[in-house]
Amino acid sequence: MSPATERVLLVDSYDSFTFNLAALCRRAVPDCSIHIIKNDQLTFADLLSYTDYFSAIIVGPGPGSPDIPEDIGAANHLWRVDNTHLVPIFGVCLGLQSLATQYGGIIKRLPVVKHGQVSVVEHTGGDIFKGVGVVKAVRYHSLHADLTGNEDLEELAWTFDNDENTRIVMALKHSKRPFWAVQYHPESVLTEGGGIEVMFNFWCLARSWNAARNRSLLPWDGKASTVFGSPWPNLLLPSISKYCTDSRTVLTTTLHLPDLNAVTICELFNVTNDKSPFVMLESAAAPGRYTIIGCLHTTSPHITYSVGNDFLHLQQGESCARIPLGSRDVWSWVSAFMNQRKASGGLSNLPFWGGLVGYMSYEIGVESLSIPITAAGERPRHPDMNLVFVERSIILDSNDGTVYLQSILEGDHKWLADTTELLRSAAQRHSTPSTNGTHSSVDARATFSLPDGETYKSRVSICQEHLYAGESYELCLTAPTRITLRDLPWAASETQSPSWERYKLLRKLNPAPHAGYLRLHPTTLVASSPERFLSFSRPPGATFQLRPIKGTVRKGPDITRAVAEKELRGSPKEVAGNLMIVDLIRHDLHAVVGQDVDVKQFCTVEEYSTVWQLVSVIEGKVGDTVDAPDSHRANGALGWELLRRSLPPGSMTGAPKKRSVEILRTLEDSERNVYSGAFGYWCVSGAGDWSVTIRSCFKYDGRYSCKHTTEAPPPDDRAEEWVIGAGGAITALSDPEKEWEEMLIKLRSVLRVFGYPASREN
Ligand SMILES: C=C(O[C@@H]1C=C(C(=O)O)C=C[C@H]1O)C(=O)O
Ligand SMILES: NC(=O)CC[C@H](N)C(=O)O
């Protein structure tokens, strides 16, 4: 037995706030080491054989009920161990409910569920509340423990829900055993007074209990290490064999050409050749600033991967290799690919010097959550990861009209000189304002298949049933709209690209900070997203930023900023919806960067082209405690890892993420594919920026696929099928009718480019 530092075991019941709890615990006890396991990772018998390695255990929150064995797993039995195995335990939410049921408490549904809402908690001022003043605590629960007639458990805190006049137990302890628990969420960013204070008190009580019993910890050994691994934050990053020294040099030419816009430049670079790949990430509205245009050449490496496959395709010009992944997953393969392609010497003010540009589908995130993807009748799958390696690029700075040409190809001076010439002469030709972006001749015979209003509304109600049952705190329900276009005025060809015309119309009708045109066959994505998912700045000292949006109000002459502020910031429903995602994203960030996570902006109303949105900003920095080799820090592999672990975006799933995705898959008729995933770049400098794929449309074609892919028969050249996904976060406070309207507002922002008459929507 050794007097080791404090060691805590955190049992995770598949919640999306677990790493926040770990971070709170670390703040309360800075030198403790925290090991996190899933509640079904070990049998209870196995778990019991390890408890003496730990000073204390935290039984965390989660979806479902302690009455359902699969929801609570081995954690349920910890409260019933014999005296020789006793360990101090702190339960949170589902954890409290589990403790309650073990000693005769009964789990009941709350008359009115509380998800992301702050309540004043009254407490005894003793035990875990010693020295604690006013507690305002965030609650995420549908169920509560009724302890009537119970003698083993003592109530420590309560809340009185004004509207319903019900007294709900908010904290309790066991009268003889070292067990304490809270029903609220001490780790939520909006909890005041009952967070770190209560966690600290628990630790003091646990320490005293251990000391009084002369309980000392088993020294950490190989046996424990094999089961629990290294403590949090433990990234288990795939090894990148060698730090790559063969760094490329970025060549840059700076031009001042304010008369050139993104559309003109794309057209100079052959965007109208529909057979070639093309990528542009456009900041078409504030707060966006830089537009990135890839100048692809015939052998630009193009990576595609479909969920479920043990290989990927790497296409370069005519050659297309089917690369087996072996023991790696596609994420580590891409990481190694980027490790061989570092660059230095680019301008520090530019976000991108070259690198991978493309998208990740929603389902690749579902796969990362270990939820089986049953291919919905679609064989072979379209790419779920689709990226092209950009070696030559043009960056436009919308602030001052500066244009930057960049190449990471060795000795590429001639391309820079030729391109300078090309852009200069184009700028002279375009010195009068460009008329581009007004093309409307893409109209074709269109068939629209919109979601059915009654079905959508009934699904909102089913979502709410799940929320009332404690299965989820928020569910982002979505539905696809399909548009089939026949008799296009011209077929896609080497000189005509209907999808590009579509993009030009969209950027005009719905300019957005995260717009994008990605033609990466077989997929074309036309996007006008307002939402950044994740950006990571250039190492060293990279900052990771997520900017979730939750809360939408349409724009209109009657909806001024003041009205929008009232409807969004002033609405407990909207703020609660946003808070849940903020807490979820803090958890995603804490998982990778460790302790250093901050909410920089909470629920700010931002104005977009067709809507007002409620936006929060969360940032993290990787601390030294994160066990990541230098090579991962240097090339942005940590950002890539964060992306891998955080998809699908929390704002598109709801919380807790895994259970919410499982529920949504039972309610939505088809896969979301490109919609609800992320698109953006990973730069050779180690920076990255990924947007949430919303307010966008996409289509697939079979015509230009890699030759290894079994193609669908070529469709009619003058026909296209586009998909627009749209949806919204459903909470217990949602009104089905209003959710349907909100979905239509989002849908309409893109549907307009297909000439759909608003009058037909209902
Ligand atoms: C689901 C969509 O949007 C998401 C849901 C939002 C909301 O519920 O307010 C806002 C932005 C997105 O995170 C969509 O645009 O289709
Ligand atoms: N946050 C939680 O742990 C929630 C517990 C339980 N699922 C409830 O809704 O009451």
PDB file of N, CA and C and ligand atoms in Angstrom, residues 476 478 531 549-552 613 651-652 675 694-695 725-729 742 746, ligand 1:
ATOM      1  N   CYS A 476     -31.713  17.149 -31.995  1.00  0.00           N
ATOM      2  CA  CYS A 476     -31.777  17.971 -33.217  1.00  0.00           C
ATOM      3  C   CYS A 476     -32.398  17.134 -34.334  1.00  0.00           C
ATOM      4  N   THR A 478     -34.074  16.438 -37.923  1.00  0.00           N
ATOM      5  CA  THR A 478     -33.920  17.017 -39.260  1.00  0.00           C
ATOM      6  C   THR A 478     -34.699  16.198 -40.288  1.00  0.00           C
ATOM      7  N   GLU A 531     -22.374  28.615 -39.547  1.00  0.00           N
ATOM      8  CA  GLU A 531     -21.843  28.045 -38.300  1.00  0.00           C
ATOM      9  C   GLU A 531     -20.460  27.432 -38.440  1.00  0.00           C
ATOM     10  N   ILE A 549     -24.210  27.212 -32.814  1.00  0.00           N
ATOM     11  CA  ILE A 549     -25.424  28.021 -32.939  1.00  0.00           C
ATOM     12  C   ILE A 549     -26.589  27.181 -32.434  1.00  0.00           C
ATOM     13  N   LYS A 550     -27.392  27.751 -31.587  1.00  0.00           N
ATOM     14  CA  LYS A 550     -28.624  27.075 -31.184  1.00  0.00           C
ATOM     15  C   LYS A 550     -29.579  28.182 -30.813  1.00  0.00           C
ATOM     16  N   GLY A 551     -30.646  28.300 -31.543  1.00  0.00           N
ATOM     17  CA  GLY A 551     -31.573  29.405 -31.374  1.00  0.00           C
ATOM     18  C   GLY A 551     -31.668  30.167 -32.691  1.00  0.00           C
ATOM     19  N   THR A 552     -32.850  30.125 -33.306  1.00  0.00           N
ATOM     20  CA  THR A 552     -33.034  30.711 -34.627  1.00  0.00           C
ATOM     21  C   THR A 552     -34.330  31.500 -34.662  1.00  0.00           C
ATOM     22  N   GLN A 613     -29.397  34.469 -35.152  1.00  0.00           N
ATOM     23  CA  GLN A 613     -28.992  33.232 -34.496  1.00  0.00           C
ATOM     24  C   GLN A 613     -28.378  33.529 -33.131  1.00  0.00           C
ATOM     25  N   SER A 651     -24.261  20.467 -32.147  1.00  0.00           N
ATOM     26  CA  SER A 651     -25.443  21.273 -32.441  1.00  0.00           C
ATOM     27  C   SER A 651     -26.373  20.555 -33.415  1.00  0.00           C
ATOM     28  N   MET A 652     -25.861  19.503 -34.080  1.00  0.00           N
ATOM     29  CA  MET A 652     -26.696  18.765 -35.027  1.00  0.00           C
ATOM     30  C   MET A 652     -27.210  17.446 -34.460  1.00  0.00           C
ATOM     31  N   TYR A 675     -25.008  16.517 -45.376  1.00  0.00           N
ATOM     32  CA  TYR A 675     -25.682  17.447 -44.454  1.00  0.00           C
ATOM     33  C   TYR A 675     -25.416  17.027 -43.012  1.00  0.00           C
ATOM     34  N   ILE A 694     -24.618  22.991 -42.961  1.00  0.00           N
ATOM     35  CA  ILE A 694     -26.057  23.322 -42.934  1.00  0.00           C
ATOM     36  C   ILE A 694     -26.296  24.429 -43.958  1.00  0.00           C
ATOM     37  N   ARG A 695     -27.584  24.770 -44.165  1.00  0.00           N
ATOM     38  CA  ARG A 695     -27.972  25.786 -45.152  1.00  0.00           C
ATOM     39  C   ARG A 695     -27.211  25.508 -46.461  1.00  0.00           C
ATOM     40  N   GLY A 725     -30.893  19.370 -46.407  1.00  0.00           N
ATOM     41  CA  GLY A 725     -31.340  18.958 -45.073  1.00  0.00           C
ATOM     42  C   GLY A 725     -31.664  20.197 -44.262  1.00  0.00           C
ATOM     43  N   ALA A 726     -32.636  20.075 -43.387  1.00  0.00           N
ATOM     44  CA  ALA A 726     -32.933  21.182 -42.468  1.00  0.00           C
ATOM     45  C   ALA A 726     -33.600  20.606 -41.225  1.00  0.00           C
ATOM     46  N   GLY A 727     -33.453  21.314 -40.129  1.00  0.00           N
ATOM     47  CA  GLY A 727     -34.045  20.815 -38.895  1.00  0.00           C
ATOM     48  C   GLY A 727     -33.891  21.812 -37.775  1.00  0.00           C
ATOM     49  N   GLY A 728     -33.984  21.335 -36.571  1.00  0.00           N
ATOM     50  CA  GLY A 728     -33.857  22.224 -35.420  1.00  0.00           C
ATOM     51  C   GLY A 728     -33.831  21.412 -34.136  1.00  0.00           C
ATOM     52  N   ALA A 729     -33.361  22.085 -33.099  1.00  0.00           N
ATOM     53  CA  ALA A 729     -33.218  21.404 -31.821  1.00  0.00           C
ATOM     54  C   ALA A 729     -34.570  21.328 -31.121  1.00  0.00           C
ATOM     55  N   GLU A 742     -39.785  26.715 -38.002  1.00  0.00           N
ATOM     56  CA  GLU A 742     -38.351  27.026 -37.945  1.00  0.00           C
ATOM     57  C   GLU A 742     -37.568  26.193 -38.965  1.00  0.00           C
ATOM     58  N   LYS A 746     -35.218  27.615 -42.275  1.00  0.00           N
ATOM     59  CA  LYS A 746     -33.857  27.198 -42.624  1.00  0.00           C
ATOM     60  C   LYS A 746     -33.833  26.586 -44.023  1.00  0.00           C
TER      61      LYS A 746
HETATM   62  C1  LIG B   1     -30.440  21.921 -38.038  1.00  0.00           C
HETATM   63  C2  LIG B   1     -30.066  23.096 -38.530  1.00  0.00           C
HETATM   64  O1  LIG B   1     -29.448  24.051 -37.808  1.00  0.00           O
HETATM   65  C3  LIG B   1     -28.957  23.802 -36.530  1.00  0.00           C
HETATM   66  C4  LIG B   1     -29.985  24.079 -35.518  1.00  0.00           C
HETATM   67  C5  LIG B   1     -30.165  25.361 -35.026  1.00  0.00           C
HETATM   68  C6  LIG B   1     -31.294  25.654 -34.067  1.00  0.00           C
HETATM   69  O2  LIG B   1     -31.927  24.711 -33.587  1.00  0.00           O
HETATM   70  O3  LIG B   1     -31.549  26.836 -33.790  1.00  0.00           O
HETATM   71  C7  LIG B   1     -29.269  26.377 -35.384  1.00  0.00           C
HETATM   72  C8  LIG B   1     -28.157  26.096 -36.124  1.00  0.00           C
HETATM   73  C9  LIG B   1     -27.764  24.710 -36.417  1.00  0.00           C
HETATM   74  O4  LIG B   1     -26.890  24.217 -35.438  1.00  0.00           O
HETATM   75  C10 LIG B   1     -30.236  23.420 -39.978  1.00  0.00           C
HETATM   76  O5  LIG B   1     -29.872  24.513 -40.396  1.00  0.00           O
HETATM   77  O6  LIG B   1     -30.737  22.562 -40.700  1.00  0.00           O
END
